[in-house]
XYZ file of C-alpha atoms in Angstrom:
609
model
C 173.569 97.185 179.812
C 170.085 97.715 178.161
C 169.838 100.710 175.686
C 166.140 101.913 175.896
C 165.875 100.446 172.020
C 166.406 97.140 173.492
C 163.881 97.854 176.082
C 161.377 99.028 173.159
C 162.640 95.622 171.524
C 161.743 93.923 174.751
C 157.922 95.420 174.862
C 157.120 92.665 172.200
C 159.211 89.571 174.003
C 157.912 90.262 177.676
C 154.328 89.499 177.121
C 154.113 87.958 173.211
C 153.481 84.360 174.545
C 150.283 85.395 175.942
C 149.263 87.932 173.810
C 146.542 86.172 171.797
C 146.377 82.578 173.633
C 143.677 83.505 176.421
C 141.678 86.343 174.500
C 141.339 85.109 171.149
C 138.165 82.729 171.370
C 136.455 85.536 173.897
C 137.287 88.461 172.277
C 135.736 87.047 168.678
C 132.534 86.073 170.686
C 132.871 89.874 172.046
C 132.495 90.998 168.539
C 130.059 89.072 166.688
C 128.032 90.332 169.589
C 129.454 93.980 168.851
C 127.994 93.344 164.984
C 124.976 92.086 165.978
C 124.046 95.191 168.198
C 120.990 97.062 166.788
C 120.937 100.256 165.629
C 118.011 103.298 166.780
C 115.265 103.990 164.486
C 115.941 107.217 163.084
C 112.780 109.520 163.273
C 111.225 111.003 160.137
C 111.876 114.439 161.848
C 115.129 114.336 162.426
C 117.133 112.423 159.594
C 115.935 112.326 155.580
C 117.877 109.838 153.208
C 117.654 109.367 149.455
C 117.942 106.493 148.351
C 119.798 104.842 145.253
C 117.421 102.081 143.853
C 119.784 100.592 141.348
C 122.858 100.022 144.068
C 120.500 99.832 146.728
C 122.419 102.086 149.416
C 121.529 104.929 151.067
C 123.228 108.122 148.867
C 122.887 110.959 151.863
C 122.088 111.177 155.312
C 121.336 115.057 156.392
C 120.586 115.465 160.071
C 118.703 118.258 161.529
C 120.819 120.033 164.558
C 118.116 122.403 165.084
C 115.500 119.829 165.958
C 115.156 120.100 169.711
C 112.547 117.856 170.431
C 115.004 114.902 169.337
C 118.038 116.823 170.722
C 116.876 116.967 174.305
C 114.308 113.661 174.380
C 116.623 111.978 176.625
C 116.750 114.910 179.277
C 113.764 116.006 181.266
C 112.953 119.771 182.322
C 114.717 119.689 185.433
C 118.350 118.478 183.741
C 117.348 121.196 180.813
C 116.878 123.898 183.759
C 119.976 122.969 185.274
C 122.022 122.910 182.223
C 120.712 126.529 181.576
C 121.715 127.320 184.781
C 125.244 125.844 184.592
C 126.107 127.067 181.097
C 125.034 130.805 182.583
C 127.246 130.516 185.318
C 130.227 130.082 183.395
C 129.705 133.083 181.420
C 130.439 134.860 184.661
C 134.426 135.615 184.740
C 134.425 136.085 188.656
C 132.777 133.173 189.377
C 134.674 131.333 186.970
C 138.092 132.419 188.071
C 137.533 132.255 191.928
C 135.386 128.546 190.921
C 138.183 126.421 193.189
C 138.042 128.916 196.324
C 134.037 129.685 196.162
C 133.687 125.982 196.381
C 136.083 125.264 199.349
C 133.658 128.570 200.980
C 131.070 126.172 199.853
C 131.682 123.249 201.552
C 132.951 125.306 204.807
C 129.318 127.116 205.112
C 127.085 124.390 204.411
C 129.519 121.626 205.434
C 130.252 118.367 203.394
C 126.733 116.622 202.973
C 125.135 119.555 201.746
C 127.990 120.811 199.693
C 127.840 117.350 197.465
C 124.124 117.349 197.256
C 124.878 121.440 195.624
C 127.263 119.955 193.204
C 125.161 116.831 192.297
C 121.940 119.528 191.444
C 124.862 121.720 189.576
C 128.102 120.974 187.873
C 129.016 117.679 189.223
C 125.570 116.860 187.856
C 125.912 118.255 184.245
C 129.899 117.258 183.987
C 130.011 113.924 185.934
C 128.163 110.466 186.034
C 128.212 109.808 189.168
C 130.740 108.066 191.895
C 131.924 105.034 190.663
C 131.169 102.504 188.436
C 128.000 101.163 189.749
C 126.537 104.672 190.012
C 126.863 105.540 186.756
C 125.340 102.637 185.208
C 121.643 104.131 184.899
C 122.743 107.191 182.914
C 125.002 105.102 179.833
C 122.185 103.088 179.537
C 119.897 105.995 179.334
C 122.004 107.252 176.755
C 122.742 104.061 175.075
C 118.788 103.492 174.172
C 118.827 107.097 172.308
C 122.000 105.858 170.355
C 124.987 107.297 172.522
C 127.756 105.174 173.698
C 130.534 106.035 176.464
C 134.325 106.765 176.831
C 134.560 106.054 180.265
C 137.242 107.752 182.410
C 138.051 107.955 185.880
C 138.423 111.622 186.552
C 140.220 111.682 189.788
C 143.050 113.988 189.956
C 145.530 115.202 192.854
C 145.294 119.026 193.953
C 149.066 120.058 194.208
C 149.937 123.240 194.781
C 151.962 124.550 191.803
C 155.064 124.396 194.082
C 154.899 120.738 194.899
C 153.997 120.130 190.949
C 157.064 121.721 189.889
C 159.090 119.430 192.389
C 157.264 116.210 191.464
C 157.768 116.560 187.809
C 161.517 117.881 188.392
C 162.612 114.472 190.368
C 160.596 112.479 187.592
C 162.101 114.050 184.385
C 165.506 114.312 184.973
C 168.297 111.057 185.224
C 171.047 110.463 187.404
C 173.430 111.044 183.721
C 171.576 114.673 183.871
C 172.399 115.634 187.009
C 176.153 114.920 186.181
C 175.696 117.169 183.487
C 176.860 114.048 181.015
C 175.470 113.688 177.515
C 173.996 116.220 174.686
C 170.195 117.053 175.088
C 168.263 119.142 172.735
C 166.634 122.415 174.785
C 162.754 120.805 174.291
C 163.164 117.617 175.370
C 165.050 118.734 178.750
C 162.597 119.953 182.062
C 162.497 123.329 183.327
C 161.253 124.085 186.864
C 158.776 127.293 185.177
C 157.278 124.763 183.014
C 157.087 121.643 185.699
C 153.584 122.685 186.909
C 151.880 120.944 183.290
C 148.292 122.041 184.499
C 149.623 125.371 183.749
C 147.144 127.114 180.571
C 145.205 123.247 180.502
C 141.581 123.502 180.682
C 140.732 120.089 178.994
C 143.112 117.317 179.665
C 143.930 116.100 182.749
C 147.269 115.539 184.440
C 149.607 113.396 185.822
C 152.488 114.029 188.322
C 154.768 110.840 189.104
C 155.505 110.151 192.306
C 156.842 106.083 192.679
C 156.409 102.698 190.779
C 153.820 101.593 193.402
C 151.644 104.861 192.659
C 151.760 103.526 188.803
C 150.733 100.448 189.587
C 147.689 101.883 191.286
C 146.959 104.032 188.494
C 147.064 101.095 186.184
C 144.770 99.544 188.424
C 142.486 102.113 188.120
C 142.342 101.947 184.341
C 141.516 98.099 184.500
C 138.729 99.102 186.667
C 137.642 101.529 184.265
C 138.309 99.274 181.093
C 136.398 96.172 183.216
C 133.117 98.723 183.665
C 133.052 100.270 180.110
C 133.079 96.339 178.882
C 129.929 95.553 182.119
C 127.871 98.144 180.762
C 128.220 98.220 176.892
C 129.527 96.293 174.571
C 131.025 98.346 172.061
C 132.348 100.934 174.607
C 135.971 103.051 174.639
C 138.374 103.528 177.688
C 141.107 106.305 177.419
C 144.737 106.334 179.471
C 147.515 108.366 179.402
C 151.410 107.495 179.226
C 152.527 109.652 181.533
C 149.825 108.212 184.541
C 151.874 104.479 183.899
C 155.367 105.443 184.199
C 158.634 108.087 185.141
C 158.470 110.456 182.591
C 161.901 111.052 181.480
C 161.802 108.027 179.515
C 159.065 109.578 177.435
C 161.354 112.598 177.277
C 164.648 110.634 176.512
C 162.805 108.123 173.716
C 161.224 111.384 172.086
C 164.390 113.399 171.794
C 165.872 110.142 169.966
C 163.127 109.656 167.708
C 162.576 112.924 166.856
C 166.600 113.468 166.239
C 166.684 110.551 163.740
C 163.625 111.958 161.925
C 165.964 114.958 161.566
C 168.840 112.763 160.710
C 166.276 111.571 157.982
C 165.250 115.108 156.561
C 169.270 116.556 156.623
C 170.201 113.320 153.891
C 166.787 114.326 152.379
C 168.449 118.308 151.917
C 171.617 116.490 150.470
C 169.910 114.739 147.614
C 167.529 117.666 146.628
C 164.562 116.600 148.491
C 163.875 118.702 150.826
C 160.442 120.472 151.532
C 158.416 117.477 150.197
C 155.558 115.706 151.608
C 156.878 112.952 154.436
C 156.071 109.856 152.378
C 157.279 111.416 149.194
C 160.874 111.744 150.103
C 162.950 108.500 148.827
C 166.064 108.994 149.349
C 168.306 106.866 146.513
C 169.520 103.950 148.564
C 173.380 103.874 146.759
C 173.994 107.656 147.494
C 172.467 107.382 151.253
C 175.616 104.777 151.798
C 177.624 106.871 150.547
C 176.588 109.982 152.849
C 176.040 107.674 155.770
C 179.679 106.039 154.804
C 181.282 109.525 154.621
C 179.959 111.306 157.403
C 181.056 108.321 159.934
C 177.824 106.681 161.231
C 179.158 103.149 160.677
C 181.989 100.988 158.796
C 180.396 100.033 155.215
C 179.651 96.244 155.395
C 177.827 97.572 158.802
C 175.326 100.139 157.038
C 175.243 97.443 153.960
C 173.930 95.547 156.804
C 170.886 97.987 157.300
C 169.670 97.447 154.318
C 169.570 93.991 154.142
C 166.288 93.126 155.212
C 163.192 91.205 152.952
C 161.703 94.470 151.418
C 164.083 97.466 152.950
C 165.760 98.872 150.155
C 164.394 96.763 147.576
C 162.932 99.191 145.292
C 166.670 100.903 146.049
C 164.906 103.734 147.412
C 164.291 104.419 151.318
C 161.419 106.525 152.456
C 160.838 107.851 156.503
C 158.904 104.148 157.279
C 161.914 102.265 156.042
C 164.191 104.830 158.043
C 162.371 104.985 160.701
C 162.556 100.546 161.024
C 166.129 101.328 161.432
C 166.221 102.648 164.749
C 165.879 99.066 165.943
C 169.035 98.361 164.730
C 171.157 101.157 166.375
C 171.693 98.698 169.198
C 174.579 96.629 166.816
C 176.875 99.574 166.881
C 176.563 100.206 170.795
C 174.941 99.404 173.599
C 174.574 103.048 174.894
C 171.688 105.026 173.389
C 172.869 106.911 169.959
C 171.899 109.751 168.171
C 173.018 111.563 165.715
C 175.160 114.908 166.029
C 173.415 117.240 163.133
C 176.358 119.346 162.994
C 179.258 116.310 162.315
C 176.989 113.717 161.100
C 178.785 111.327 163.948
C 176.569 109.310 166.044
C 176.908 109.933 169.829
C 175.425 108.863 173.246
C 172.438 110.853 174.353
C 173.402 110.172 177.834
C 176.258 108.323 179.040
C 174.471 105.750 181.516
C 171.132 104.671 182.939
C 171.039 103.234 186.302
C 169.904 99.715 186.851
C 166.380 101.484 188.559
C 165.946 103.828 185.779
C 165.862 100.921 183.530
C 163.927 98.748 185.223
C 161.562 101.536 185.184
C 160.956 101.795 181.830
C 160.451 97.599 181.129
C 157.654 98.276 184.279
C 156.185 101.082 182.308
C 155.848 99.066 179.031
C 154.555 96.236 180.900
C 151.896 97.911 182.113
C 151.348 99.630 178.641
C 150.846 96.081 177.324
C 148.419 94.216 180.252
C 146.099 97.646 179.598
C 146.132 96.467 176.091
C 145.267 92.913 176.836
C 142.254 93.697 179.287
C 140.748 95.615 176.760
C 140.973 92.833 174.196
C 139.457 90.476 177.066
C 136.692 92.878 178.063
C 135.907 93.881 173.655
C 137.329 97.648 174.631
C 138.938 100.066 172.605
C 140.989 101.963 174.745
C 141.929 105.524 173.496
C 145.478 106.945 174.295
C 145.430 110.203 174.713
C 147.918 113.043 173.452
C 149.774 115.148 176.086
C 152.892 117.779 175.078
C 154.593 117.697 172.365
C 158.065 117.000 174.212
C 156.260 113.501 175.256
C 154.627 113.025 172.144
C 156.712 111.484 170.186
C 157.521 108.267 172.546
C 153.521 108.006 173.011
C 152.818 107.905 169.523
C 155.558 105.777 169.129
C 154.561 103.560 171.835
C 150.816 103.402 170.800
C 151.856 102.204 166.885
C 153.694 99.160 168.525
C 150.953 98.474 170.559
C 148.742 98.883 167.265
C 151.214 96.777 165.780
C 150.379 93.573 168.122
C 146.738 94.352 169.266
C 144.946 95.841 165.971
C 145.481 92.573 163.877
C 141.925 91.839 163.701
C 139.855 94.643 164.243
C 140.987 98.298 165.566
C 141.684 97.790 169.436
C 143.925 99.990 169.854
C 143.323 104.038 169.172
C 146.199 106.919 168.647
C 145.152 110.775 169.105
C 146.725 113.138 167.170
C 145.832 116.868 168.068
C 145.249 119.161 164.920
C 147.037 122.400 166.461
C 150.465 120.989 165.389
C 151.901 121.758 162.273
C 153.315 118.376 161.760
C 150.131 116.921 162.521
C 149.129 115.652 158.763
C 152.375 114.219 158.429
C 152.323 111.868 161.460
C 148.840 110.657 160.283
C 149.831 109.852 156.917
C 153.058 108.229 157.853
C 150.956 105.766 160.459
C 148.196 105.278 158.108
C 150.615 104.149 154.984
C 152.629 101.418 157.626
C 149.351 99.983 159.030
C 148.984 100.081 154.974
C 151.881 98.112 154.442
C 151.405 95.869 157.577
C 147.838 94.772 157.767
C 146.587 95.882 160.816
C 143.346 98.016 161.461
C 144.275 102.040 162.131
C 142.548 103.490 164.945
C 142.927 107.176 165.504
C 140.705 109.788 167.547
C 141.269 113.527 165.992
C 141.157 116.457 168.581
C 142.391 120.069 167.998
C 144.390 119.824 170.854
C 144.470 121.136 174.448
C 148.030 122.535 175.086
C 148.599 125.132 173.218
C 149.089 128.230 175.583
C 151.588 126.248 177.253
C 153.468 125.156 174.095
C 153.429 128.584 172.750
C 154.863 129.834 175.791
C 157.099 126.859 176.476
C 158.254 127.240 173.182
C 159.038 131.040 173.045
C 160.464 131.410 176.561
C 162.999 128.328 175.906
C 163.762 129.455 172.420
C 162.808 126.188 170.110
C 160.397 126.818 167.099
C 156.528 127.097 168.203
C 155.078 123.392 166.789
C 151.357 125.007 166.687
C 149.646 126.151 163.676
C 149.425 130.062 163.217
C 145.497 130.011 164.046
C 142.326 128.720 164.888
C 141.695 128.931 160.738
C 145.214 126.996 160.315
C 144.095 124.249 162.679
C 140.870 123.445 161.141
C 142.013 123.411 158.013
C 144.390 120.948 159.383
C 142.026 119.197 160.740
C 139.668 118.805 157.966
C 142.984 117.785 155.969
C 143.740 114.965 158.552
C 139.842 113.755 158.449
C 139.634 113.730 154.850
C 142.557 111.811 154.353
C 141.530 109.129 157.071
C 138.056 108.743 155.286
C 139.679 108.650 152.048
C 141.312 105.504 153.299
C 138.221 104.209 155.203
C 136.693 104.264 151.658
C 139.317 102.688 149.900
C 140.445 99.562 152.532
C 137.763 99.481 155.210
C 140.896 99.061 157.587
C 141.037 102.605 158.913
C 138.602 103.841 161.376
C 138.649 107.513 163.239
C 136.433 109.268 166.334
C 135.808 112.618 165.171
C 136.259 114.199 168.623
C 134.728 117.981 168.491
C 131.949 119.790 169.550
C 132.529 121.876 166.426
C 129.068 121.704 164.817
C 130.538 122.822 161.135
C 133.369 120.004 161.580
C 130.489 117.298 162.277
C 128.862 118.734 159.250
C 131.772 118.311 157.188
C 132.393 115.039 158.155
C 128.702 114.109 157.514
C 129.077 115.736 153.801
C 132.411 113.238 153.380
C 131.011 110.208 154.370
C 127.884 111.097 151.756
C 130.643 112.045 148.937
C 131.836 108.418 149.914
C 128.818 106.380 150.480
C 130.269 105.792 154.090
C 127.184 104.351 156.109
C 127.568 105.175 159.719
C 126.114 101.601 160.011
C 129.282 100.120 159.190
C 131.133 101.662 162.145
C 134.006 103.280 161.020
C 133.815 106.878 161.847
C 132.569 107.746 165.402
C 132.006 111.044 167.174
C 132.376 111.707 170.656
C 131.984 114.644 172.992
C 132.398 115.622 176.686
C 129.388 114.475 178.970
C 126.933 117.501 179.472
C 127.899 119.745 176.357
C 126.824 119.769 172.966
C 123.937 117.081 173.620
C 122.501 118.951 170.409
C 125.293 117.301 168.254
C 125.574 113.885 170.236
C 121.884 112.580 170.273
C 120.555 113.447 167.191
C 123.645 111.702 165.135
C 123.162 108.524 167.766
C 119.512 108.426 167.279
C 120.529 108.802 162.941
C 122.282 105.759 164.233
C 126.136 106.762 163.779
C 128.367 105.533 166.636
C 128.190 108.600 169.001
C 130.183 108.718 172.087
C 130.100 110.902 175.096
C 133.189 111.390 177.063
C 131.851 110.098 180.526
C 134.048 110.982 183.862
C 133.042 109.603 187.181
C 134.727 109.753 190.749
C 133.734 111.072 194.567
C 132.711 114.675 193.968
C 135.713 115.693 196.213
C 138.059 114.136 194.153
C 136.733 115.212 190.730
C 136.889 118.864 191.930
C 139.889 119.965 189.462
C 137.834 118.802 186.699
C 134.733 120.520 186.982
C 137.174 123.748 187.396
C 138.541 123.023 184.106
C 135.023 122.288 182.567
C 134.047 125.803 183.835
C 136.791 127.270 182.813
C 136.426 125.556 179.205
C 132.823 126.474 179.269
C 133.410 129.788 179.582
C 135.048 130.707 176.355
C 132.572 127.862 174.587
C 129.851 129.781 175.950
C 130.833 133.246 175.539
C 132.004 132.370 172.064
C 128.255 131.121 171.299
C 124.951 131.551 172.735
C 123.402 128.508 170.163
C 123.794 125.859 172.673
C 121.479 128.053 175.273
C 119.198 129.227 172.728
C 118.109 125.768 172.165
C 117.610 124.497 175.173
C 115.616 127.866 176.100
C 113.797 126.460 172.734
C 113.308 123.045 173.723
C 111.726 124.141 177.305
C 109.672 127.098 175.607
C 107.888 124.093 173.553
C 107.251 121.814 175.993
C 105.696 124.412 178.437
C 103.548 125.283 175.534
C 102.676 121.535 174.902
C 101.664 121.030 178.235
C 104.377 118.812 178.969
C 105.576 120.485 182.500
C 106.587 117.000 183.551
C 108.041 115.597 180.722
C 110.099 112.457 181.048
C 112.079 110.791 179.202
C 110.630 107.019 177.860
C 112.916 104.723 176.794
């Protein structure tokens, strides 16, 4: 019987034969066309450089946020009037909290044609592009000639009650071994019936319940569509999927449990040889003594863990850090064919669960299969497709799952993009362990930093279950985090040109920072290494004027039938809310903006591009 390492062994042998032979000579075309694309003439007004005569680069770039005659060029009064009114409205708590059941009164009162007409003059028109990919063709290439690119995303989402949420993810998360009560599983990485509704505390990421292979299918379908239009309308645009939309969930569970336990594994021999409380990548553990622990405490005969250690460069140095470690995982499938971890407590290794059926593993080869044709239609249409984070009890198999798809796909030029969300407290470890293997490897890292959008519901998850809370303190804790993360990522942008990161905010001070970094580091935004990207119809005053400075500015762009995108413009308004309450800048300048071009004369101002 397959372990689910074999099956993670098995991602690269179901699909490697085609992997590079039909995309190779089309994707290069794809790019030389990517490098030829032209970049915006900045404005005097908004951008001012000094230059460096005797290296002959430009030193600094400072860009003016305040200018709102740049800002807003792309939007005429009537979009700046409705954004106004939008951004008011969700200042309004009532309006805010009842936003689901005042727009079901909605479309009752005025009935359906006129309640989609409301929502196209209102939120669906600030949040949304329009209904599918056809429709929304008119506004990226609006954006596109003032310098801002698109992450497109089909933003269709089921409305479950919470009831038949908790029921769906229930059936989904837990095996046949689990329901005979078989096998040791750690508290977080089990499913609890409170916690099954995960749209519980989420305001900015959408989710996914799983109902049967065939709704997978059409869900991968859906993100080929998607990948297919970002390629037909840009060339040098970004998709973004999520693991849990292609695939059962308790194998993202199970495979996260395991990999976290072995990192454990890892930091317990760490303790034993004094090395505790160190940076990740600065823990080597002395390759003789680990035998001996691993000898003495049962995990395998000796010629067997001399074995381990036998590969080209693993152990050479006759130290083994958490990369080398965690390369050993592979080879847990020679001492059984059941799925081992290891017992903290005795040190012995043990079955997580004592069977899969034949379904549940066919399951998980479907779900990397489709994992791996999402990653070969964006490397036929010249998309990088963005996966995105979700909880931290999934996280682990999704990171782990995006590397070896990084692994394959990012050989040439970064393909493939990993999020890693700030609020964790692990969060600068995971980036520097990924960004020292692509190191090691050769391939192009790709990551997209958020601060994360889960964090009620891991605090509370986390509390109520009784496992440590994985999110940093505070709001201070996470940008300082995050700032740590970004640094480090440019620091290796500047010293390999390999790495490349979307700085994914609408944190004005963190796109200042950034901006400050890349001068430090003579990073030219014309070399297209370090992106930003925000959600369609907030923060334009951050977005435009860096695409028009000509960095590589993305907006988040969702599009679906306005009935079917309803859950997320109630999480926009919701989100909106505490963005807008928190600051009134955003208003102020488009009250600006409008107060000049009244004054100007311009009461029907277009935009000319």
């Amino acid at each position: 019987m397959l372990s689910v390492f074999r099956v993670i062994m098995r991602f690269s042998e179901i699909v490697w034969e085609t992997r590079f032979v039909d995309t190779r000579q089309e994707v290069g075309d794809k790019e030389q066309q990517i490098d030829e694309c032209a970049v915006v003439k900045v404005p005097v007004e908004l951008i001012s450089q000094t230059k460096n005569v005797t290296d002959n680069h430009v030193d600094k770039i400072t860009i003016d946020f305040d200018n709102t005659e740049e800002a807003y060029k792309s939007k005429d009064n009537i979009e700046l009037l409705r954004s106004l009114l939008v951004f008011k409205l969700c200042t309004f708590d009532f309006l805010v909290d009842k936003n689901k059941e005042l727009m079901d009164l909605s479309k009752k009162v005025f009935g359906q044609r006129m309640f989609e007409k409301l929502m196209k003059m209102t939120f669906y028109g600030q949040f949304v592009a329009g209904e599918d990919h056809n429709s929304i063709k008119p506004l990226i290439q609006r954006n596109q000639a003032f310098g801002v690119g698109a992450v497109l995303d089909y933003s269709v989402e089921e409305d479950l009650t919470q009831e038949e949420a908790q029921s769906k993810e229930m059936d989904s998360c837990v095996s046949e071994a689990e329901k005979e009560n078989a096998g040791r599983r750690e508290k977080k990485y089990k499913a609890y019936r409170q916690f099954g509704d995960r749209r519980g505390g989420v305001i900015s990421a959408r989710t996914y319940f799983y109902a049967d292979e065939a709704k997978c299918d059409n869900q991968m379908e859906t993100f080929i569509n998607c990948i297919k239009a970002s390629g037909g309308s840009s060339v040098d645009g970004f998709s973004a999927i999520k693991m849990t939309a292609l695939g059962r969930p308790h194998f993202l569970l199970q495979f996260s449990e395991v990999l976290v336990k072995w990192r454990q594994f890892f930091n317990l021999l760490a303790a034993q040889q004094g090395k505790s409380g160190m940076a990740a990548l600065e823990q080597k553990l002395e390759l003789e003594q680990l035998k001996e622990s691993l000898t003495k405490l049962g995990v395998g005969a000796k010629d067997d863990i001399d074995n381990w250690f036998t590969g080209e460069k693993l152990g050479s140095s006759g130290t083994i850090d958490l990369l080398d470690w965690n390369s050993l995982i592979n080879d847990t499938t020679k001492i059984s064919n059941l799925l081992m971890v290891p017992n903290l407590q005795t040190g012995q290794l043990e079955p997580l669960l004592i069977k899969f059926t034949a379904e549940e593993e066919r399951q998980m080869k479907r779900m990397l299969q489709r994992v791996d044709v999402l990653a070969k239609h964006a490397m036929e249409n010249g998309v990088r497709l963005m996966v995105d984070a979700e909880q931290t009890y999934f996280q682990p198999a999704i990171s782990r799952l995006t590397l070896e798809m990084q692994r394959k796909f990012n050989r040439e030029k970064p393909i493939i993009f990993n999020t890693y969300q700030c609020y964790l407290k692990e969060a600068y470890d995971n980036i520097t362990v990924d960004v020292e293997l692509s190191r090691r490897e050769g391939w192009y890292f790709g990551a997209k930093l958020v601060r994360g959008a889960y964090m009620y519901q891991e605090r509370d998850r986390a509390k109520e279950i009784g496992y440590e809370d994985p999110i940093n303190p505070d709001y201070e804790a996470t940008n300082r985090m995050y700032h740590k993360c970004l640094e480090y990522v440019l620091e290796e942008i500047e010293h390999s040109r390999k790495a490349n990161i979307m700085v994914a905010t609408h944190n004005e001070d963190t796109v200042k920072y950034t901006l400050e970094k890349m001068n430090e580091m003579s990073l030219s935004p014309t070399e297209n290494k370090v992106y930003f990207g925000q959600l369609l119809g907030m923060c334009d005053q951050i977005s435009f004027p860096l695409g028009q400075a000509g960095f590589p500015v993305y907006k988040y762009v969702p599009y679906g039938p306005v009935n079917e995108v309803i859950p997320y413009l109630s999480r926009r308004a919701q989100e909106n809310r505490g963005f807008m309450k928190g600051s009134q800048r955003e208003r102020s300048l488009l009250w600006k903006e409008l107060k000049r071009r009244l004054l100007s004369g311009q009461i029907f101002y277009a935009p000319v591009y």
